[in-house]
CSV table of C-alpha atoms in Angstrom, one decimal:
chain,number,residue,atom,x,y,z
B,1,MET,CA,-36.7,-13.4,-13.6
B,2,LYS,CA,-35.2,-12.5,-17.0
B,3,SER,CA,-32.0,-10.7,-17.6
B,4,ALA,CA,-29.9,-9.5,-20.5
B,5,VAL,CA,-26.4,-8.0,-20.7
B,6,GLU,CA,-25.2,-5.2,-23.0
B,7,THR,CA,-21.5,-4.5,-23.3
B,8,LEU,CA,-21.0,-0.7,-23.2
B,9,ASN,CA,-17.2,-0.9,-23.5
B,10,PRO,CA,-14.5,-3.5,-22.5
B,11,THR,CA,-14.8,-2.7,-18.8
B,12,ARG,CA,-18.5,-1.7,-18.4
B,13,VAL,CA,-21.8,-3.5,-19.0
B,14,ARG,CA,-25.5,-2.7,-18.6
B,15,LEU,CA,-27.8,-5.4,-17.1
B,16,THR,CA,-31.5,-5.3,-18.0
B,17,VAL,CA,-33.6,-7.3,-15.5
B,18,GLU,CA,-37.3,-8.1,-15.5
B,19,VAL,CA,-38.9,-9.6,-12.4
B,20,PRO,CA,-42.5,-11.0,-12.4
B,21,PHE,CA,-44.4,-9.6,-9.4
B,22,GLU,CA,-44.9,-12.9,-7.7
B,23,GLU,CA,-41.2,-13.1,-7.2
B,24,LEU,CA,-41.5,-10.0,-5.0
B,25,LYS,CA,-43.8,-11.8,-2.5
B,26,ASP,CA,-41.1,-12.5,0.2
B,27,SER,CA,-39.9,-8.9,0.0
B,28,LEU,CA,-43.5,-7.6,0.2
B,29,ASP,CA,-44.2,-9.7,3.2
B,30,ALA,CA,-41.0,-8.4,4.8
B,31,ALA,CA,-42.0,-4.8,4.0
B,32,TYR,CA,-45.4,-5.1,5.7
B,33,LYS,CA,-43.7,-6.8,8.7
B,34,LYS,CA,-41.1,-4.0,9.0
B,35,ILE,CA,-43.7,-1.2,8.7
B,36,ASN,CA,-45.9,-3.0,11.2
B,37,GLN,CA,-43.1,-2.7,13.8
B,38,GLN,CA,-42.6,1.0,13.1
B,39,VAL,CA,-46.1,2.4,13.1
B,40,THR,CA,-49.1,2.5,15.4
B,41,VAL,CA,-52.8,2.5,14.3
B,42,LYS,CA,-55.5,3.0,16.8
B,43,GLY,CA,-57.6,-0.2,17.3
B,44,PHE,CA,-54.8,-2.6,16.3
B,45,ARG,CA,-52.1,-4.1,18.4
B,46,LYS,CA,-48.5,-3.2,17.4
B,47,GLY,CA,-47.3,-5.6,14.7
B,48,LYS,CA,-50.9,-6.9,14.0
B,49,ILE,CA,-52.0,-4.2,11.5
B,50,PRO,CA,-53.5,-5.8,8.4
B,51,ALA,CA,-51.9,-5.1,5.0
B,52,ARG,CA,-55.0,-3.4,3.7
B,53,VAL,CA,-54.9,-0.9,6.6
B,54,ILE,CA,-51.3,-0.1,6.0
B,55,ASP,CA,-52.1,0.5,2.3
B,56,GLN,CA,-54.9,2.8,3.3
B,57,ARG,CA,-53.1,4.7,6.0
B,58,PHE,CA,-49.6,4.9,4.6
B,59,GLY,CA,-50.0,4.2,0.9
B,60,ARG,CA,-49.2,1.2,-1.2
B,61,GLY,CA,-46.3,3.1,-2.7
B,62,ALA,CA,-44.4,3.1,0.6
B,63,VAL,CA,-44.7,-0.6,0.8
B,64,LEU,CA,-43.6,-1.1,-2.8
B,65,GLU,CA,-40.6,1.1,-2.2
B,66,GLU,CA,-39.5,-0.9,0.9
B,67,ALA,CA,-40.0,-4.2,-0.9
B,68,VAL,CA,-38.1,-3.1,-4.0
B,69,ASN,CA,-35.2,-1.8,-1.9
B,70,ASP,CA,-35.1,-5.2,-0.1
B,71,ALA,CA,-35.3,-7.3,-3.3
B,72,LEU,CA,-32.9,-5.4,-5.6
B,73,PRO,CA,-29.6,-6.7,-4.2
B,74,LYS,CA,-30.8,-10.3,-4.7
B,75,PHE,CA,-32.1,-9.9,-8.2
B,76,TYR,CA,-29.0,-7.9,-9.2
B,77,THR,CA,-26.7,-10.6,-7.8
B,78,ASP,CA,-28.7,-13.4,-9.5
B,79,ALA,CA,-28.3,-11.5,-12.8
B,80,VAL,CA,-24.6,-11.1,-12.3
B,81,ASN,CA,-24.1,-14.8,-11.5
B,82,GLU,CA,-26.3,-15.8,-14.5
B,83,ALA,CA,-24.2,-13.7,-16.8
B,84,GLU,CA,-20.9,-14.9,-15.1
B,85,LEU,CA,-19.7,-11.3,-14.7
B,86,ASN,CA,-16.9,-10.1,-12.4
B,87,PRO,CA,-18.2,-6.7,-11.2
B,88,LEU,CA,-16.0,-4.0,-9.8
B,89,GLY,CA,-17.5,-1.7,-7.2
B,90,GLN,CA,-21.1,-0.6,-6.9
B,91,PRO,CA,-23.7,-0.6,-9.8
B,92,GLU,CA,-25.7,2.4,-10.9
B,93,VAL,CA,-29.3,1.1,-10.7
B,94,ASP,CA,-32.3,2.7,-12.4
B,95,ILE,CA,-35.9,1.4,-11.9
B,96,THR,CA,-37.3,1.6,-15.4
B,97,GLU,CA,-40.8,0.1,-14.6
B,98,LEU,CA,-42.8,-0.8,-11.6
B,99,LYS,CA,-46.3,-2.0,-12.2
B,100,ASP,CA,-48.1,-3.1,-9.0
B,101,ASN,CA,-49.1,-6.8,-9.2
B,102,GLU,CA,-47.5,-7.1,-12.6
B,103,LEU,CA,-43.8,-6.4,-13.2
B,104,LEU,CA,-40.5,-4.8,-11.8
B,105,SER,CA,-37.9,-3.8,-14.4
B,106,PHE,CA,-34.6,-2.2,-13.7
B,107,THR,CA,-31.2,-1.6,-15.3
B,108,ALA,CA,-27.8,-1.8,-13.6
B,109,GLU,CA,-24.6,-0.4,-15.1
B,110,VAL,CA,-21.4,-1.6,-13.5
B,111,ASP,CA,-17.7,-1.8,-14.2
B,112,VAL,CA,-16.4,-5.3,-14.8
B,113,ARG,CA,-13.0,-7.0,-15.0
B,114,PRO,CA,-11.9,-6.9,-18.6
B,115,THR,CA,-11.3,-10.1,-20.5
B,116,ILE,CA,-7.5,-10.5,-20.7
B,117,GLU,CA,-5.6,-12.8,-23.0
B,118,ILE,CA,-2.2,-13.9,-21.5
B,119,PRO,CA,0.3,-14.3,-24.3
B,120,ASP,CA,3.3,-16.6,-24.3
B,121,TYR,CA,5.7,-15.0,-21.9
B,122,SER,CA,8.5,-17.5,-22.1
B,123,GLY,CA,10.4,-15.2,-24.5
B,124,ILE,CA,10.8,-12.4,-22.0
B,125,GLU,CA,14.4,-11.2,-21.6
B,126,VAL,CA,15.6,-8.7,-19.1
B,127,GLU,CA,19.0,-7.3,-18.1
B,128,VAL,CA,19.9,-6.7,-14.4
B,129,ASP,CA,22.9,-5.3,-12.6
B,130,ALA,CA,25.8,-7.7,-12.1
B,131,VAL,CA,26.6,-8.8,-8.5
B,132,GLU,CA,30.0,-7.3,-7.8
B,133,VAL,CA,31.5,-6.6,-4.4
B,134,THR,CA,34.6,-4.4,-4.5
B,135,ASP,CA,37.3,-4.0,-1.9
B,136,GLU,CA,35.9,-0.5,-1.4
B,137,ASP,CA,32.5,-1.9,-0.6
B,138,VAL,CA,34.1,-4.2,2.1
B,139,GLU,CA,36.1,-1.4,3.6
B,140,GLU,CA,33.0,0.8,3.8
B,141,SER,CA,31.1,-1.9,5.5
B,142,VAL,CA,33.8,-2.6,8.1
B,143,GLN,CA,34.2,1.2,8.6
B,144,GLN,CA,30.5,1.4,9.4
B,145,LEU,CA,30.9,-1.3,12.0
B,146,ARG,CA,33.9,0.5,13.4
B,147,ASP,CA,31.9,3.7,13.8
B,148,ARG,CA,29.3,1.8,15.9
B,149,PHE,CA,32.0,0.8,18.3
B,150,ALA,CA,33.4,4.3,18.6
B,151,SER,CA,33.8,5.8,22.1
B,152,THR,CA,33.6,9.4,23.2
B,153,SER,CA,35.4,11.4,25.8
B,154,PRO,CA,34.8,15.0,26.9
B,155,VAL,CA,37.4,17.5,25.6
B,156,GLU,CA,38.2,21.1,26.7
B,157,ARG,CA,38.2,22.7,23.2
B,158,ALA,CA,36.0,24.1,20.5
B,159,ALA,CA,33.8,21.6,18.6
B,160,GLU,CA,35.1,20.2,15.4
B,161,ASP,CA,33.6,18.1,12.5
B,162,GLY,CA,32.9,14.6,13.8
B,163,ASP,CA,32.7,15.5,17.5
B,164,VAL,CA,29.7,14.6,19.6
B,165,VAL,CA,28.2,17.6,21.2
B,166,THR,CA,25.5,17.9,23.9
B,167,ILE,CA,23.2,20.8,23.1
B,168,ASP,CA,20.1,22.7,24.1
B,169,LEU,CA,17.8,24.1,21.4
B,170,GLU,CA,15.2,26.8,21.3
B,171,ALA,CA,13.2,27.6,18.2
B,172,LYS,CA,11.3,30.9,17.6
B,173,VAL,CA,8.8,31.7,14.8
B,174,ASP,CA,7.8,35.3,14.4
B,175,GLY,CA,9.6,36.1,17.7
B,176,GLU,CA,7.6,33.6,19.7
B,177,VAL,CA,9.1,30.5,21.3
B,178,LEU,CA,7.2,27.4,20.0
B,179,GLU,CA,5.6,25.1,22.6
B,180,ASP,CA,7.4,22.2,21.1
B,181,GLY,CA,10.4,24.2,20.1
B,182,VAL,CA,12.6,23.6,23.2
B,183,ALA,CA,14.9,20.6,23.7
B,184,LYS,CA,17.5,19.9,26.3
B,185,ASP,CA,20.5,17.7,26.4
B,186,VAL,CA,20.3,16.6,22.8
B,187,SER,CA,23.3,14.5,21.6
B,188,TYR,CA,24.4,15.3,18.1
B,189,THR,CA,27.3,14.2,15.9
B,190,ILE,CA,28.6,17.1,13.9
B,191,GLY,CA,28.3,16.4,10.2
B,192,SER,CA,25.7,13.6,10.5
B,193,GLY,CA,23.0,15.8,9.0
B,194,GLU,CA,20.4,14.4,11.4
B,195,LEU,CA,19.0,17.6,12.8
B,196,LEU,CA,18.4,21.0,11.2
B,197,ASP,CA,20.0,22.5,8.2
B,198,GLY,CA,22.7,25.0,9.3
B,199,ILE,CA,23.3,23.5,12.7
B,200,ASP,CA,26.8,22.1,11.7
B,201,ASP,CA,28.1,25.5,10.8
B,202,ALA,CA,26.5,27.0,14.0
B,203,VAL,CA,28.1,24.6,16.5
B,204,LYS,CA,31.5,24.2,14.9
B,205,GLY,CA,34.0,26.4,16.8
B,206,LEU,CA,31.8,26.6,19.9
B,207,SER,CA,33.1,25.4,23.3
B,208,ALA,CA,31.0,24.2,26.2
B,209,GLY,CA,28.9,27.0,27.6
B,210,GLU,CA,28.8,29.0,24.3
B,211,GLU,CA,25.8,29.5,22.0
B,212,ALA,CA,24.9,30.6,18.5
B,213,THR,CA,21.8,31.6,16.6
B,214,PHE,CA,20.9,30.6,13.0
B,215,THR,CA,17.9,30.4,10.7
B,216,SER,CA,16.6,27.1,9.5
B,217,GLU,CA,13.4,25.5,8.1
B,218,LEU,CA,11.8,23.2,10.7
B,219,LYS,CA,11.4,19.6,9.5
B,220,GLY,CA,8.7,18.6,12.0
B,221,GLY,CA,6.4,19.7,14.8
B,222,SER,CA,3.7,22.3,15.0
B,223,ALA,CA,5.6,24.7,12.6
B,224,ALA,CA,7.0,22.2,10.1
B,225,GLY,CA,8.0,23.8,6.9
B,226,ARG,CA,8.4,27.3,8.4
B,227,GLU,CA,11.5,29.4,8.9
B,228,ALA,CA,12.6,29.6,12.5
B,229,GLU,CA,15.3,31.4,14.5
B,230,VAL,CA,17.1,28.7,16.4
B,231,THR,CA,19.4,29.2,19.3
B,232,VAL,CA,21.8,26.4,20.0
B,233,LYS,CA,23.9,26.2,23.3
B,234,VAL,CA,26.7,23.7,23.6
B,235,THR,CA,26.9,22.1,27.0
B,236,GLN,CA,29.6,19.5,26.3
B,237,VAL,CA,32.0,18.7,23.5
B,238,ALA,CA,33.2,15.1,23.2
B,239,ALA,CA,35.7,13.6,20.8
B,240,ARG,CA,34.9,10.3,19.0
B,241,GLU,CA,37.7,7.7,19.2
B,242,LEU,CA,37.6,4.9,16.8
B,243,PRO,CA,39.0,1.5,17.7
B,244,GLU,CA,42.0,0.2,15.8
B,245,LEU,CA,41.2,-2.1,12.9
B,246,ASP,CA,42.9,-5.2,14.0
B,247,ASP,CA,42.2,-8.7,15.3
B,248,GLU,CA,41.2,-7.4,18.7
B,249,PHE,CA,38.5,-5.2,17.1
B,250,ALA,CA,37.2,-8.3,15.1
B,251,GLN,CA,36.9,-10.2,18.4
B,252,LEU,CA,35.1,-7.2,20.0
B,253,ALA,CA,32.7,-6.5,17.1
B,254,SER,CA,31.9,-10.0,15.8
B,255,GLU,CA,32.2,-13.7,16.4
B,256,PHE,CA,35.4,-13.9,14.4
B,257,ASP,CA,39.0,-14.1,15.7
B,258,THR,CA,40.7,-12.2,13.0
B,259,LEU,CA,40.1,-9.0,10.9
B,260,GLU,CA,40.5,-11.0,7.7
B,261,GLU,CA,37.7,-13.4,8.7
B,262,LEU,CA,35.5,-10.4,9.5
B,263,LYS,CA,36.2,-8.9,6.1
B,264,ALA,CA,35.5,-12.2,4.4
B,265,ASP,CA,32.1,-12.4,6.2
B,266,SER,CA,31.4,-8.8,5.2
B,267,ARG,CA,32.1,-9.6,1.6
B,268,LYS,CA,29.8,-12.6,1.7
B,269,ARG,CA,26.9,-10.6,3.3
B,270,LEU,CA,27.3,-7.8,0.8
B,271,ALA,CA,27.2,-10.4,-2.0
B,272,ASN,CA,24.0,-11.9,-0.6
B,273,MET,CA,22.4,-8.4,-0.3
B,274,LYS,CA,23.3,-7.6,-3.9
B,275,GLN,CA,21.9,-10.9,-5.1
B,276,TYR,CA,18.7,-10.2,-3.3
B,277,ASP,CA,18.6,-6.7,-4.9
B,278,GLN,CA,19.4,-8.3,-8.3
B,279,ALA,CA,16.5,-10.8,-7.9
B,280,THR,CA,14.1,-7.9,-6.9
B,281,GLN,CA,15.3,-6.0,-9.9
B,282,ALA,CA,14.7,-9.0,-12.2
B,283,GLN,CA,11.2,-9.4,-10.9
B,284,GLU,CA,10.3,-5.8,-11.4
B,285,ARG,CA,11.7,-5.7,-14.9
B,286,VAL,CA,10.0,-9.0,-15.9
B,287,LEU,CA,6.7,-7.6,-14.6
B,288,ASP,CA,7.2,-4.5,-16.7
B,289,LYS,CA,7.9,-6.6,-19.8
B,290,LEU,CA,4.8,-8.7,-19.1
B,291,LEU,CA,2.6,-5.7,-18.8
B,292,GLU,CA,3.9,-4.5,-22.2
B,293,LEU,CA,2.8,-7.7,-23.8
B,294,VAL,CA,-0.8,-7.6,-22.5
B,295,GLU,CA,-3.6,-5.2,-23.6
B,296,VAL,CA,-5.3,-4.3,-20.3
B,297,PRO,CA,-8.2,-1.8,-20.5
B,298,VAL,CA,-8.6,0.1,-17.2
B,299,PRO,CA,-12.1,1.0,-15.9
B,300,GLU,CA,-12.2,4.8,-15.6
B,301,LYS,CA,-14.2,4.8,-12.3
B,302,LEU,CA,-11.9,2.3,-10.8
B,303,LEU,CA,-8.9,4.4,-11.9
B,304,GLU,CA,-10.4,7.6,-10.5
B,305,ASP,CA,-11.1,5.9,-7.2
B,306,GLU,CA,-7.6,4.5,-7.0
B,307,ILE,CA,-6.0,7.9,-7.8
B,308,ASN,CA,-8.1,9.6,-5.1
B,309,THR,CA,-7.2,6.8,-2.6
B,310,ARG,CA,-3.5,7.3,-3.2
B,311,LYS,CA,-3.7,11.0,-2.9
B,312,HIS,CA,-5.7,10.8,0.3
B,313,ASN,CA,-3.3,8.3,1.9
B,314,LEU,CA,-0.3,10.4,1.0
B,315,GLU,CA,-1.8,13.7,2.2
B,316,HIS,CA,-3.8,12.7,5.2
B,317,HIS,CA,-1.7,9.8,6.6
B,318,GLN,CA,2.0,9.8,5.4
B,319,LEU,CA,2.5,13.6,5.1
B,320,ALA,CA,0.3,14.4,8.1
B,321,GLN,CA,2.5,12.2,10.3
B,322,MET,CA,5.5,14.3,9.2
B,323,GLY,CA,3.8,17.6,9.6
B,324,LEU,CA,3.9,18.4,5.9
B,325,THR,CA,1.4,19.7,3.5
B,326,LEU,CA,1.1,18.4,0.0
B,327,ASP,CA,2.4,21.7,-1.4
B,328,ARG,CA,5.4,21.6,0.9
B,329,TYR,CA,6.1,18.0,0.0
B,330,LEU,CA,6.1,18.8,-3.7
B,331,GLU,CA,8.4,21.7,-3.1
B,332,ILE,CA,10.9,19.5,-1.3
B,333,GLN,CA,10.6,16.9,-4.0
B,334,GLY,CA,11.1,19.5,-6.7
B,335,LYS,CA,7.9,18.5,-8.5
B,336,THR,CA,5.1,20.5,-10.0
B,337,ALA,CA,1.5,19.7,-9.2
B,338,GLU,CA,1.1,18.5,-12.9
B,339,GLU,CA,4.1,16.1,-12.5
B,340,PHE,CA,2.6,14.7,-9.3
B,341,GLU,CA,-0.7,14.2,-11.0
B,342,THR,CA,0.9,12.4,-13.9
B,343,GLU,CA,3.1,10.2,-11.7
B,344,THR,CA,0.1,9.3,-9.4
B,345,ARG,CA,-2.0,8.4,-12.4
B,346,GLU,CA,0.7,6.2,-14.0
B,347,ALA,CA,1.3,4.4,-10.7
B,348,ALA,CA,-2.4,3.8,-10.3
B,349,ILE,CA,-2.7,2.4,-13.8
B,350,LYS,CA,0.3,0.1,-13.3
B,351,GLY,CA,-1.1,-1.1,-10.0
B,352,ILE,CA,-4.5,-2.0,-11.5
B,353,LYS,CA,-3.0,-3.6,-14.6
B,354,THR,CA,-0.7,-5.7,-12.5
B,355,GLN,CA,-3.5,-7.0,-10.4
B,356,PHE,CA,-5.7,-7.8,-13.4
B,357,VAL,CA,-2.9,-9.6,-15.3
B,358,LEU,CA,-1.6,-11.6,-12.3
B,359,ASP,CA,-5.1,-12.6,-11.2
B,360,GLU,CA,-5.7,-13.9,-14.8
B,361,LEU,CA,-2.5,-15.8,-14.6
B,362,VAL,CA,-3.6,-17.3,-11.2
B,363,ASN,CA,-6.8,-18.5,-12.9
B,364,LYS,CA,-5.1,-19.7,-16.1
B,365,GLU,CA,-2.4,-21.7,-14.2
B,366,LYS,CA,-4.9,-22.8,-11.5
B,367,LEU,CA,-2.6,-21.6,-8.7
B,368,ASN,CA,-3.7,-22.3,-5.1
B,369,VAL,CA,-2.4,-20.9,-1.8
B,370,ASN,CA,-1.8,-23.3,1.1
B,371,GLN,CA,-1.8,-22.5,4.8
B,372,GLU,CA,2.0,-22.5,5.1
B,373,GLU,CA,2.3,-19.9,2.3
B,374,LEU,CA,-0.4,-17.7,3.7
B,375,THR,CA,1.2,-17.9,7.2
B,376,GLU,CA,4.7,-16.9,5.8
B,377,HIS,CA,3.1,-14.0,3.9
B,378,LEU,CA,1.3,-12.9,7.0
B,379,MET,CA,4.5,-13.0,9.0
B,380,ARG,CA,6.2,-10.7,6.4
B,381,ARG,CA,3.3,-8.3,6.4
B,382,ALA,CA,3.2,-8.2,10.2
B,383,ALA,CA,7.0,-7.4,10.3
B,384,SER,CA,6.6,-4.6,7.8
B,385,SER,CA,3.6,-3.1,9.6
B,386,GLY,CA,5.4,-3.1,13.0
B,387,MET,CA,2.8,-5.4,14.6
B,388,SER,CA,3.2,-8.8,16.1
B,389,PRO,CA,2.0,-11.7,14.0
B,390,ASP,CA,-0.9,-12.4,16.4
B,391,GLN,CA,-2.0,-8.7,16.4
B,392,PHE,CA,-1.7,-8.5,12.6
B,393,ALA,CA,-3.6,-11.8,12.1
B,394,GLN,CA,-6.4,-10.6,14.4
B,395,ALA,CA,-6.7,-7.3,12.6
B,396,VAL,CA,-6.8,-9.1,9.2
B,397,VAL,CA,-9.6,-11.5,10.4
B,398,GLU,CA,-11.6,-8.8,12.0
B,399,GLY,CA,-11.3,-6.6,9.0
B,400,GLY,CA,-12.3,-9.4,6.6
B,401,GLN,CA,-9.0,-9.0,4.8
B,402,VAL,CA,-8.0,-12.7,4.6
B,403,PRO,CA,-9.1,-13.0,0.9
B,404,MET,CA,-7.0,-10.0,0.1
B,405,LEU,CA,-3.9,-11.6,1.6
B,406,VAL,CA,-4.6,-14.8,-0.2
B,407,GLY,CA,-4.8,-12.8,-3.5
B,408,GLU,CA,-1.5,-11.2,-2.7
B,409,VAL,CA,0.2,-14.6,-2.2
B,410,ALA,CA,-1.4,-16.0,-5.3
B,411,ARG,CA,-0.3,-13.1,-7.4
B,412,GLY,CA,3.3,-13.5,-6.0
B,413,LYS,CA,3.2,-17.1,-7.2
B,414,ALA,CA,2.0,-16.1,-10.6
B,415,LEU,CA,4.8,-13.6,-11.0
B,416,ALA,CA,7.3,-16.2,-9.9
B,417,LEU,CA,6.1,-18.4,-12.8
B,418,VAL,CA,6.8,-15.7,-15.3
B,419,VAL,CA,10.2,-14.9,-13.8
B,420,GLU,CA,11.2,-18.6,-13.9
B,421,ALA,CA,10.2,-18.7,-17.6
B,422,ALA,CA,12.1,-15.5,-18.5
B,423,THR,CA,15.7,-15.2,-19.5
B,424,VAL,CA,17.6,-12.9,-17.1
B,425,LYS,CA,21.1,-11.7,-17.9
B,426,ASP,CA,23.4,-9.4,-16.0
B,427,THR,CA,25.3,-6.5,-17.4
B,428,ASN,CA,28.3,-8.8,-18.0
B,429,GLY,CA,26.1,-11.0,-20.3
B,430,GLU,CA,26.0,-13.9,-17.8
B,431,ILE,CA,22.7,-15.8,-17.2
B,432,VAL,CA,21.3,-15.1,-13.8
B,433,ASP,CA,20.0,-18.2,-12.0
B,434,LEU,CA,17.4,-17.2,-9.5
B,435,ASP,CA,16.8,-20.1,-7.1
B,436,ASP,CA,13.2,-21.1,-6.4
B,437,GLU,CA,13.1,-19.9,-2.8
B,438,GLU,CA,14.4,-16.4,-3.5
B,439,GLU,CA,12.2,-16.2,-6.6
B,440,GLU,CA,9.0,-17.1,-4.9
B,441,ASP,CA,9.5,-15.0,-1.8
B,442,GLY,CA,10.8,-12.0,-3.7
B,443,SER,CA,8.1,-12.2,-6.3
B,444,ALA,CA,5.4,-12.2,-3.6
B,445,GLU,CA,6.8,-9.0,-2.2
B,446,THR,CA,7.3,-7.4,-5.6
B,447,ALA,CA,3.7,-8.3,-6.7
B,448,GLU,CA,2.5,-6.9,-3.3
B,449,THR,CA,4.3,-3.7,-3.8
B,450,ALA,CA,3.0,-3.2,-7.3
B,451,SER,CA,-0.6,-4.2,-6.7
B,452,SER,CA,-1.6,-4.3,-3.1
B,453,GLU,CA,-2.4,-0.5,-3.1
B,454,ALA,CA,-4.8,-1.1,-6.0
B,455,ALA,CA,-6.2,-4.3,-4.4
B,456,GLU,CA,-8.9,-2.6,-2.4
B,457,ALA,CA,-10.1,-0.7,-5.5
B,458,GLY,CA,-9.9,-3.7,-7.7
B,459,GLU,CA,-11.4,-6.3,-5.4
B,460,GLU,CA,-14.9,-7.3,-6.1
B,461,LYS,CA,-17.1,-5.6,-3.5
B,462,PRO,CA,-20.7,-6.1,-2.3
B,463,GLU,CA,-22.6,-5.3,-5.4
B,464,ALA,CA,-25.7,-3.5,-4.1
């Protein structure tokens, strides 16, 4: 077999392959054997029909077609390996010549990973928000805890803001009660904004046994996005009573003996959360700076596939679960179709570039993934997916997705290297020291967020 490579552009090549006919022998034998099992010829036992009879009865062309289809993947793969290419997706194959007992020639055009030069990234500098926990932050945190320990008691008066009401709901569209538009004994805190728009104004001022009707757009169910006439009946009004903010509350709501100890712990937890947010912000901004430094051509076909995948997942999975159409989603978001297209394209480009650049860093720095790192990443992914680690691991193995997870961990380690080499300052001008553990774990998640959606499109797939 002889092969040659022609570079069509930085992300696409054409392979020209010539195969001497004797190298097709195994595939020809397999073709005759396969046809033997599929046809019947009078005078011959099934599977024992001579090749010359098959040629006479069914045509040599049918045999050649079967043999070529069987042989092409192997010859294409051999040519790719010989040229040391990194193909993306399926090739476009064209048989240019097929001479019986002489020669098979074909071309294969395929997208390939571009050659990327990683520059010196040690000079990257980014600015992040300073970690500052105010007294107001602490008071808000304690107040949220206080709200969780609030008690309720029924009252004989009209409902007011902050009360907990028990209500029955009935929704009609075009005068017809919806099958899924009736709900009984729903507990609702007035002012929480957790149900329908307009319900707060409808129930305030109502006493137990009274009802009101208002118009609202349904947020879910069979008529999501449509205007409905909603009747709400109050069956009970209960006042919320907050516990006193004192040492007794601290003992009730925490492991601390005093309110001051509880507040000190809240301040510490808020600081830890803001430090984590700061680290994530640093990683995202370092990644953006790194991408600005590197010229990364993006294969058009890969980009098109990635954009279509993102749109499909949004429209048929995420929005479908919420009972929303894409048009309604864009209306809620206040975006035009053109703005949505632009944002989706930009996100897809960034995802693909991120994967290419971090994969190149993995190769350049010879980064490996050990079993412990893979297990920790699997645990994080399982938690975010709502599955148990065992269930998630089984799904990953059965789906052949282990290499994808390994790639995600490796890219996280590559990003951690860049973050470690960068200079990170907060808005006060202070150098931010990201410790190794936070940096590596956070970088893995940041890299995953930026590139895992593009991973399937960017991963090398069976070539033919």
